[in-house]
Coordinates of C-alpha atoms in Angstrom, one line a residue:
X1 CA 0.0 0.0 0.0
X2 CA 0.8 3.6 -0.1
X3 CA 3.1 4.7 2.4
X4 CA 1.9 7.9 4.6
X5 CA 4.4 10.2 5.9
X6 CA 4.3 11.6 9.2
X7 CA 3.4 14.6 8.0
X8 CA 1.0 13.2 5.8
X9 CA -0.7 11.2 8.8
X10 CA -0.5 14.8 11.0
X11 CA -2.8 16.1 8.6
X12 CA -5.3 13.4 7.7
X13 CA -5.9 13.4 11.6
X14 CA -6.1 17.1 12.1
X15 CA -8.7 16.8 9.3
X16 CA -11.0 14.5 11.0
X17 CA -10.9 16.2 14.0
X18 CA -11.6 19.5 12.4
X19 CA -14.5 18.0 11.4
X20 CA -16.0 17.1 14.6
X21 CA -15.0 20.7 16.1
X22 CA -17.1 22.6 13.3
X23 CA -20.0 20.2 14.6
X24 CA -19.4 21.1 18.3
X25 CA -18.9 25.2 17.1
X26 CA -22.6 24.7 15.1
X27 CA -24.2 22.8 18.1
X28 CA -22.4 24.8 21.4
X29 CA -20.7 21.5 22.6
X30 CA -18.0 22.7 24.6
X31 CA -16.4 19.3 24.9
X32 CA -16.9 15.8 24.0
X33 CA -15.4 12.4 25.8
X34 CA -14.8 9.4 23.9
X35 CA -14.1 6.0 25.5
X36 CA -12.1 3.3 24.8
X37 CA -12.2 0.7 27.5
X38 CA -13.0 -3.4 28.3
X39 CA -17.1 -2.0 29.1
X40 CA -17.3 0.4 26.3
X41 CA -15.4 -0.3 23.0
X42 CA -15.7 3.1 20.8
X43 CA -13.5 3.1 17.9
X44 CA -13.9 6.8 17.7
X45 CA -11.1 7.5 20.5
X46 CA -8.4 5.1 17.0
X47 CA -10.2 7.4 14.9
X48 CA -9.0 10.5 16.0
X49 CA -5.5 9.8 17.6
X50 CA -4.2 6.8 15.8
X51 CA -3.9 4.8 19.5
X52 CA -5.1 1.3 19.1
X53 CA -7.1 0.4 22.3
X54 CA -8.2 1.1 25.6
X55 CA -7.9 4.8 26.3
X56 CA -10.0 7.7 27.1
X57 CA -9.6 10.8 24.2
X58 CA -11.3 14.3 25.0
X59 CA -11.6 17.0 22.5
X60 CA -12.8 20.9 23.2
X61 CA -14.5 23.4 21.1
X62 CA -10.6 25.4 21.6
X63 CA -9.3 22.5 19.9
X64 CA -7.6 21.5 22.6
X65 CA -7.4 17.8 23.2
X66 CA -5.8 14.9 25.2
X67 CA -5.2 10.9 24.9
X68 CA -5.5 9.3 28.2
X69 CA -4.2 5.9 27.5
X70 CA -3.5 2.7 29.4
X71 CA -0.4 1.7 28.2
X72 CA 1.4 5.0 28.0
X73 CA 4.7 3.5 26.0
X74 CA 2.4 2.0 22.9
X75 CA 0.2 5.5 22.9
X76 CA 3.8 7.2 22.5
X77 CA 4.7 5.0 19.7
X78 CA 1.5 4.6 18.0
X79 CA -0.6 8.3 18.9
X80 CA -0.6 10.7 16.3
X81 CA 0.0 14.3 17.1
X82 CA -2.2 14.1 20.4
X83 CA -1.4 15.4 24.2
X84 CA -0.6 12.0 26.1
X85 CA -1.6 12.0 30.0
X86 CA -1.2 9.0 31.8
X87 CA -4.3 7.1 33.0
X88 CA -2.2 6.3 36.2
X89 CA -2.3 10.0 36.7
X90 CA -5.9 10.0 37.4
X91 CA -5.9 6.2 39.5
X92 CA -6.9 4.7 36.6
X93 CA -10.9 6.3 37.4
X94 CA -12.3 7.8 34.4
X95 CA -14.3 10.2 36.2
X96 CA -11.5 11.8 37.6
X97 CA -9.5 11.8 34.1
X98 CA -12.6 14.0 32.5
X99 CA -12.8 16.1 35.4
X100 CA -8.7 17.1 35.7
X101 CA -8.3 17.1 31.7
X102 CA -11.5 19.2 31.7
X103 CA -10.1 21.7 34.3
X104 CA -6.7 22.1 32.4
X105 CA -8.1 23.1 29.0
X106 CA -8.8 26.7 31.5
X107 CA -12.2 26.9 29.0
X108 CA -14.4 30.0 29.7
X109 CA -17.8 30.4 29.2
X110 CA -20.9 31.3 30.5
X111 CA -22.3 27.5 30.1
X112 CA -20.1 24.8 29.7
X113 CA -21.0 21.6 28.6
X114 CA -19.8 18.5 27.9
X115 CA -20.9 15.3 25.5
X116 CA -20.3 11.7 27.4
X117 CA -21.0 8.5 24.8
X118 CA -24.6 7.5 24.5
X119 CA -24.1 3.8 25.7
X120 CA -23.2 5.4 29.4
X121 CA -24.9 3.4 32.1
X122 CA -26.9 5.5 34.1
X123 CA -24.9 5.0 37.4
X124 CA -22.0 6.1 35.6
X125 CA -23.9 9.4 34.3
X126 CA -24.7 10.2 37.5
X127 CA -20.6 9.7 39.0
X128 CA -19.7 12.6 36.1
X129 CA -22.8 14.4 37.0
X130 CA -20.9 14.8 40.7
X131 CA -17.2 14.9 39.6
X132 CA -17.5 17.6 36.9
X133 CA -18.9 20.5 38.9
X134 CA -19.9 23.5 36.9
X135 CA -20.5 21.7 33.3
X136 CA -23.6 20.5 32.0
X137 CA -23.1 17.0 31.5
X138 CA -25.2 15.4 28.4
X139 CA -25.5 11.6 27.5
X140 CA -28.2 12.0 24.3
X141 CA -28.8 10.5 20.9
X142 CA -28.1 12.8 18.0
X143 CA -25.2 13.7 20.0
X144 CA -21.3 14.5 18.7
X145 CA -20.5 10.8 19.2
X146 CA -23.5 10.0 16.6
X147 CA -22.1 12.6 14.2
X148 CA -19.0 10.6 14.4
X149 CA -20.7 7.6 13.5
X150 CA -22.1 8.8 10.2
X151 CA -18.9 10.9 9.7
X152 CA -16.7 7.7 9.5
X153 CA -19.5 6.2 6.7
X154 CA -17.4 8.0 4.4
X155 CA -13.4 7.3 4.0
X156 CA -10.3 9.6 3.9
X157 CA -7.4 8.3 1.7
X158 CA -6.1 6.9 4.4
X159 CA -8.6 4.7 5.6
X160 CA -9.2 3.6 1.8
X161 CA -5.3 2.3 1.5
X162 CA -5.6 0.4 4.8
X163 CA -9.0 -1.4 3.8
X164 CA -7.3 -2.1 0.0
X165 CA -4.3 -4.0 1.8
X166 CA -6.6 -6.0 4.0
X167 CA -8.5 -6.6 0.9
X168 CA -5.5 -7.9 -0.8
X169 CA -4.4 -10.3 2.1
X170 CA -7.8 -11.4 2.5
X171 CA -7.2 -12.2 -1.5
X172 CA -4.4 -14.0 -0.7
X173 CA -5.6 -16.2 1.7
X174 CA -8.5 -17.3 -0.4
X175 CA -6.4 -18.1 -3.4
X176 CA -4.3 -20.4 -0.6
X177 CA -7.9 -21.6 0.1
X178 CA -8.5 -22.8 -2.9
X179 CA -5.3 -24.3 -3.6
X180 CA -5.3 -26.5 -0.1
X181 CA -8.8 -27.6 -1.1
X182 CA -7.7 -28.5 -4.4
X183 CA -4.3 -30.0 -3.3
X184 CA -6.2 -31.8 -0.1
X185 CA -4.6 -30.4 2.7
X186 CA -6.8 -28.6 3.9
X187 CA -9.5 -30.8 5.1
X188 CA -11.5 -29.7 8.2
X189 CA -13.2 -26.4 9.5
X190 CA -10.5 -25.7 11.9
X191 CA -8.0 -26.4 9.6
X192 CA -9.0 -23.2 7.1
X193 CA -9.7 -21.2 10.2
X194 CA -6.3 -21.8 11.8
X195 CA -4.3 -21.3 8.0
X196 CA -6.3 -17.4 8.2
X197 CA -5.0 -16.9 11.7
X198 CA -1.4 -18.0 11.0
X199 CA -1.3 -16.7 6.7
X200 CA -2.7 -13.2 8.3
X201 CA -0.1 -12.3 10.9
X202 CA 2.5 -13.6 8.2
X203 CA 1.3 -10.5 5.7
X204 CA 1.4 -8.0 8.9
X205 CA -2.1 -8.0 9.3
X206 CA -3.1 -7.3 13.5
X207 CA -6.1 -10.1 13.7
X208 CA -9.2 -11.4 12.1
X209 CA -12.2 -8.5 11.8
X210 CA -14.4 -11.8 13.6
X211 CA -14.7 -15.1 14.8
X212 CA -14.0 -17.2 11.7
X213 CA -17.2 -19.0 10.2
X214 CA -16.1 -22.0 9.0
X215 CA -19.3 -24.7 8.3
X216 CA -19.4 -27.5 6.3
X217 CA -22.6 -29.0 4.5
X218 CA -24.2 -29.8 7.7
X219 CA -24.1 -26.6 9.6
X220 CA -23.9 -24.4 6.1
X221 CA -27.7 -23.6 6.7
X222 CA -26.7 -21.0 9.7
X223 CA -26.4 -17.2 8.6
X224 CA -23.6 -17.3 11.3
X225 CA -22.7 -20.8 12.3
X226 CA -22.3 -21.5 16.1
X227 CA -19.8 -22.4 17.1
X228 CA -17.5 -20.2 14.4
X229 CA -15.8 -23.4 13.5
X230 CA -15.4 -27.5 14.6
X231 CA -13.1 -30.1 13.6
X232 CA -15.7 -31.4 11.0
X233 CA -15.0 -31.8 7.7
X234 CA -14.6 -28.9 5.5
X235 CA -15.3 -29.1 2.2
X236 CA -17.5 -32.2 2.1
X237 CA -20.0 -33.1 -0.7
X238 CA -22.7 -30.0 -0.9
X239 CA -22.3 -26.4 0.5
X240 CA -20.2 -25.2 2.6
X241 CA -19.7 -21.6 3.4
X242 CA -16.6 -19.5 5.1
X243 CA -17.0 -16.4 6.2
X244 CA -13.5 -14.4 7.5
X245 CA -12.1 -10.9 7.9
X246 CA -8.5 -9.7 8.2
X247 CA -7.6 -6.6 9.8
X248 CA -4.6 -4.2 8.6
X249 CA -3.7 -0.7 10.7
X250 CA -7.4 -1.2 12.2
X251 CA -9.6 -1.5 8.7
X252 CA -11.4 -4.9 8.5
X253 CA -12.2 -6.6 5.2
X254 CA -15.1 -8.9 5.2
X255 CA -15.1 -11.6 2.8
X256 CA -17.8 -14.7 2.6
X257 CA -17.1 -17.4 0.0
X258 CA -18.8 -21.1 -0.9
X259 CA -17.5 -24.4 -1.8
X260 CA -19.8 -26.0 -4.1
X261 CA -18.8 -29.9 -3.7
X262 CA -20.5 -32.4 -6.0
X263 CA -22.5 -33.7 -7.1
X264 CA -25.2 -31.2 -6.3
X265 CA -28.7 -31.7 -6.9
X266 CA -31.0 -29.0 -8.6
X267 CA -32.0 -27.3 -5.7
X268 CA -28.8 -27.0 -4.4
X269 CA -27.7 -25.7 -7.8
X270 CA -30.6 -22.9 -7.8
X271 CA -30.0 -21.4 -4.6
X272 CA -26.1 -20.9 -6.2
X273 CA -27.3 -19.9 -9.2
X274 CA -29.9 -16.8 -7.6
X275 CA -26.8 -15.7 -5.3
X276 CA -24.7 -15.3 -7.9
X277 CA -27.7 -13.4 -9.7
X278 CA -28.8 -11.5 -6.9
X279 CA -24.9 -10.1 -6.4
X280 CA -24.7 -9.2 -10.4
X281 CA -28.1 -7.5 -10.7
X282 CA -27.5 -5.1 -7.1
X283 CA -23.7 -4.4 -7.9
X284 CA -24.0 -1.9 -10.6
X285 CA -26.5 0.4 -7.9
X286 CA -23.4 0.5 -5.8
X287 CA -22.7 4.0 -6.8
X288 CA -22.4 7.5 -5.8
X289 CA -26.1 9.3 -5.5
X290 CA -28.0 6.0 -5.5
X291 CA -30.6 5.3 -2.9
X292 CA -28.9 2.9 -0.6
X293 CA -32.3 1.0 -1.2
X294 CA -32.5 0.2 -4.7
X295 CA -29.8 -1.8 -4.3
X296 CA -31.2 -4.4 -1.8
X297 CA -34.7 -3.7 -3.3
X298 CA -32.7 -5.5 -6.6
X299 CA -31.7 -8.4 -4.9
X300 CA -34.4 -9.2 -3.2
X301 CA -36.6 -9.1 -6.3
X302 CA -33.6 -11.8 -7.7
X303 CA -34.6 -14.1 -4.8
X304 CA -38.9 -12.8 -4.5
X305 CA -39.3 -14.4 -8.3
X306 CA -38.4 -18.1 -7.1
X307 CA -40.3 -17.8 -3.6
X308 CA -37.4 -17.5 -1.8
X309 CA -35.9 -14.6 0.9
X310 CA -33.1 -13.6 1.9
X311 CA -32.9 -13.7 5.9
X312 CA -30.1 -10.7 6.5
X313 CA -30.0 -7.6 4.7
X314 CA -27.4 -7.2 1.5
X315 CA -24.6 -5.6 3.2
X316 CA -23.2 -2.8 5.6
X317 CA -20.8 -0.6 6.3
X318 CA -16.8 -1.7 7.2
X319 CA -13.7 0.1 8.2
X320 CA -12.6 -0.1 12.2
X321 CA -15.6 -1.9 12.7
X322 CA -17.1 -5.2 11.1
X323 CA -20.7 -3.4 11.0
X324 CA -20.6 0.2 10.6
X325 CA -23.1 2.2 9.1
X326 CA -25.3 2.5 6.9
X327 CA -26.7 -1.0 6.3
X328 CA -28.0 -2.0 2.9
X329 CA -31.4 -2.8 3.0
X330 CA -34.9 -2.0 1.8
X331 CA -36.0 -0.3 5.2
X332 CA -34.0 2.2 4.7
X333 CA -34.9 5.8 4.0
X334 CA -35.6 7.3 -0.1
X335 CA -33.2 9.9 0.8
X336 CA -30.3 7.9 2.2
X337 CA -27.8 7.2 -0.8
X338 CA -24.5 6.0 -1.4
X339 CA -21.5 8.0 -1.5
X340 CA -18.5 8.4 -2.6
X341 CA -15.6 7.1 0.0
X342 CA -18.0 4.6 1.3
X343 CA -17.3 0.9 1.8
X344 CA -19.5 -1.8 1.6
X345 CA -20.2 -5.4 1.7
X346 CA -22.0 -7.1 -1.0
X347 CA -23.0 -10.4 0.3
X348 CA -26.5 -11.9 -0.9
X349 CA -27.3 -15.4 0.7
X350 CA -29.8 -17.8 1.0
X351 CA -30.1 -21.1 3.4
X352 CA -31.8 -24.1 3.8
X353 CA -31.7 -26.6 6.5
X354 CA -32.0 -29.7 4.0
X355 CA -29.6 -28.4 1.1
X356 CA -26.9 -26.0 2.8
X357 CA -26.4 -22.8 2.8
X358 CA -24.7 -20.7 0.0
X359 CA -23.6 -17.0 0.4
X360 CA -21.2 -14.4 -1.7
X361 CA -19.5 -11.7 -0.2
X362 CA -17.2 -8.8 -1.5
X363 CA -16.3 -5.3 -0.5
X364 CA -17.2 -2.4 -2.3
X365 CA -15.7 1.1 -2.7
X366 CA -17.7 3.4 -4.0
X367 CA -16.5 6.0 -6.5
X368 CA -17.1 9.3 -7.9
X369 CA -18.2 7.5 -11.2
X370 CA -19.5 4.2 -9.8
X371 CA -17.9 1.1 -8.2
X372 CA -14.1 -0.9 -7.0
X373 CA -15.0 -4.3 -6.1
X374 CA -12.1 -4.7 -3.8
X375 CA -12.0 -8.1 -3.0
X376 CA -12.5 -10.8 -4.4
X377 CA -14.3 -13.7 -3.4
X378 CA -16.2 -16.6 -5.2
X379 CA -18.0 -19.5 -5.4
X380 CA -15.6 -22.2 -5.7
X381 CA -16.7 -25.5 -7.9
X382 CA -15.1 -29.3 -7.0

C-alpha cells in the first residue's frame, strides 16, 4: 500500500478532528469524551488519535485535546499528534480523568458543557454528574459521538489504502484456500480457520475483523454458524460456506465465499445460481447518488421471483468496525444514498436446513463514477 508520511498522517488526523470541532462550534458543545475501554469499545477514540485500544480521548471546542491511555509506551509510539496524560495519573478512574483534563483546557464560558458516549450506564452518568462541577453533562442521541458515526460512513485516503491492503491479504488467503482444497490439505473447518490466523499475521495483518465461520454442509444452513468453526470436515459433498475478515492498521475486510462440492442436486444448484444473480443485478447500484435502497430492493426481487428470501440484509458498512453504518437494505430511508468514500459489503445469501447454505461476499468502494469491487471472493466448484 501507499506509504503515509508523518506529515501526511498529522494532517489526515487534524482533518477529521476539524471536522468534529465545526460540529461542536454549530451545536455549542464545549467538549466531548470518547471511550475506549473493556465496558465500552468506541472506535472513535483510533479514529482521531491513531492509539489502538483502551484509552480515554477528550476533545474541546478550543481544539484542545488529550489521549489518556493505558499503556502509555504504545500511545507514545502509536498516537498521532495528540497530548498523552497518563491514566495512572488519574488512578486509573475515568471520572477523575474528565474532570482534571477538563479543568486544564482553562475553557471560559458562561455555560459549559460536555458530550459523554450514548451507551453510558446511568450509574456512571450520575458519577460525572458529581465529579464535573460546573459543566452540564449530556449523554443524548443525536449527539457529537453519533455525528462521528455517520462521519466515519465516508473514508479519507487513508482509511481507503488500509481497507485495500486487508483486501488484498484477505485475497491471498482465499487463493491459498483454494489451492489447499484442491491440493487436499486442507480438510477440516478448523483447519481453514487456523491457515487465516497464521497466513494473516505472516502479511502484517493485526487479527481477524471476527470469529471465523467455517461450516461445512451440515451446519452451512446457519447465517452465522455456532460455534464459528469445529473439527468437521470442510469441504465435504454440498455447500459449505466460510465467512472471515482480516484486519490491517485497524480496517477490517469482510469476505464470505462457498464451496460448491459435488454432485449437487438442482436445488442446491438454484440457490447458487440466484446468489450469484442476486450479487450481479444489485452491484451496478453500488454508486455515488444511489438510494442505498434500490440496491437491496434488486436483490431481493432476484430471490422474491423463485419464492425465496433472503434472511439478512445485503450488506453494511466496514472500516474499524465489522458493522458500521449505513446497512444496505430495503428499510432504509428514499433519501439515504450511497456515497462516494464509502465501503461496503456485497453479500447476498440464501439457506436451507436440507440443502446448505450458499452466500457471496465482497467489499465495495464506492467512487465518484460508480464502483471498485475490492475483494474478491467466489463461489468455488469441486
Amino acid at each position: 500500500m501507499k506509504e503515509f508520511t508523518q506529515e501526511e498522517l498529522k494532517k489526515i488526523y487534524a482533518a477529521r478532528r476539524e471536522k468534529l470541532l465545526s460540529f461542536m462550534s454549530e451545536n455549542k458543545i464545549t467538549a466531548v469524551v470518547f471511550e475506549d475501554c473493556e465496558e465500552r469499545r468506541d472506535p472513535a477514540v483510533r479514529y482521531f488519535t491513531g492509539h489502538p485500544t483502551d484509552a480515554l480521548f477528550i476533545i474541546a471546542e478550543t481544539g484542545k485535546c488529550a489521549l489518556i491511555p493505558w499503556d502509555e509506551n504504545l500511545a507514545k509510539e502509536r498516537a498521532v499528534d495528540v497530548q498523552i496524560l497518563p491514566y495512572n495519573k488519574y488512578e486509573r478512574r475515568n471520572t477523575r480523568a474528565v474532570k482534571e483534563v477538563l479543568k486544564s483546557f482553562r475553557i471560559k464560558s458562561n455555560r459549559l458543557k460536555v458530550e459523554i458516549p450514548p451507551c453510558t450506564p446511568y450509574p456512571l452518568f450520575l458519577k460525572y454528574v458529581d465529579a464535573i462541577e460546573g459543566w452540564d453533562v449530556l449523554c443524548r442521541e443525536n449527539s457529537a459521538h453519533d455525528f462521528v458515526v455517520d462521519m466515519r460512513a465516508t473514508k479519507d485516503e487513508y482509511e481507503i489504502e488500509c481497507t485495500k491492503e486487508a483486501c488484498r491479504v484477505g485475497d491471498w488467503i482465499i487463493s491459498e484456500i483454494e489451492r489447499g482444497i484442491r491440493e487436499n490439505w486442507l480438510q477440516k473447518e478448523s483447519d481453514v480457520a487456523l491457515l487465516i490466523e497464521s497466513e494473516l499475521r505472516k502479511c502484517g495483518c493485526e487479527r481477524t475483523g471476527f470469529d471465523t465461520l467455517a461450516a461445512g454442509p451440515g451446519r452451512s444452513f446457519a447465517i452465522h454458524a455456532f460455534p464459528g468453526y469445529t473439527n468437521a470436515p470442510w469441504p465435504a459433498q454440498g455447500l459449505s460456506i466460510l465467512d472471515f475478515g482480516v484486519v490491517y492498521e485497524g480496517y477490517t475486510s469482510d469476505t464470505t465465499l462457498t464451496v460448491a462440492k459435488g454432485p449437487l442436486n438442482a436445488k442446491q444448484e438454484e440457490l447458487l445460481a440466484l446468489v450469484e444473480k442476486a450479487a450481479a443485478q444489485a452491484l451496478p447500484l453500488y454508486k455515488a447518488g444511489s438510494p442505498i435502497k434500490k440496491a437491496a430492493e434488486a436483490a431481493d426481487l432476484v430471490f422474491s421471483k423463485a419464492k425465496r428470501t433472503m434472511p439478512h440484509t445485503l450488506g453494511h458498512g466496514i472500516g474499524l468496525e465489522i458493522h458500521e453504518f449505513p446497512r444496505v437494505s430495503p428499510k432504509q430511508a428514499d433519501d439515504l444514498l450511497f456515497k462516494s468514500g464509502m465501503i461496503v459489503t456485497l453479500e447476498p445469501g440464501l439457506y436451507d436446513p436440507e440443502l446448505g447454505g450458499v452466500r457471496l461476499e465482497n467489499d465495495v468502494l464506492i467512487t465518484e463514477n460508480g464502483n471498485e469491487v475490492l475483494t474478491h471472493s467466489k463461489i468455488i466448484r469441486i
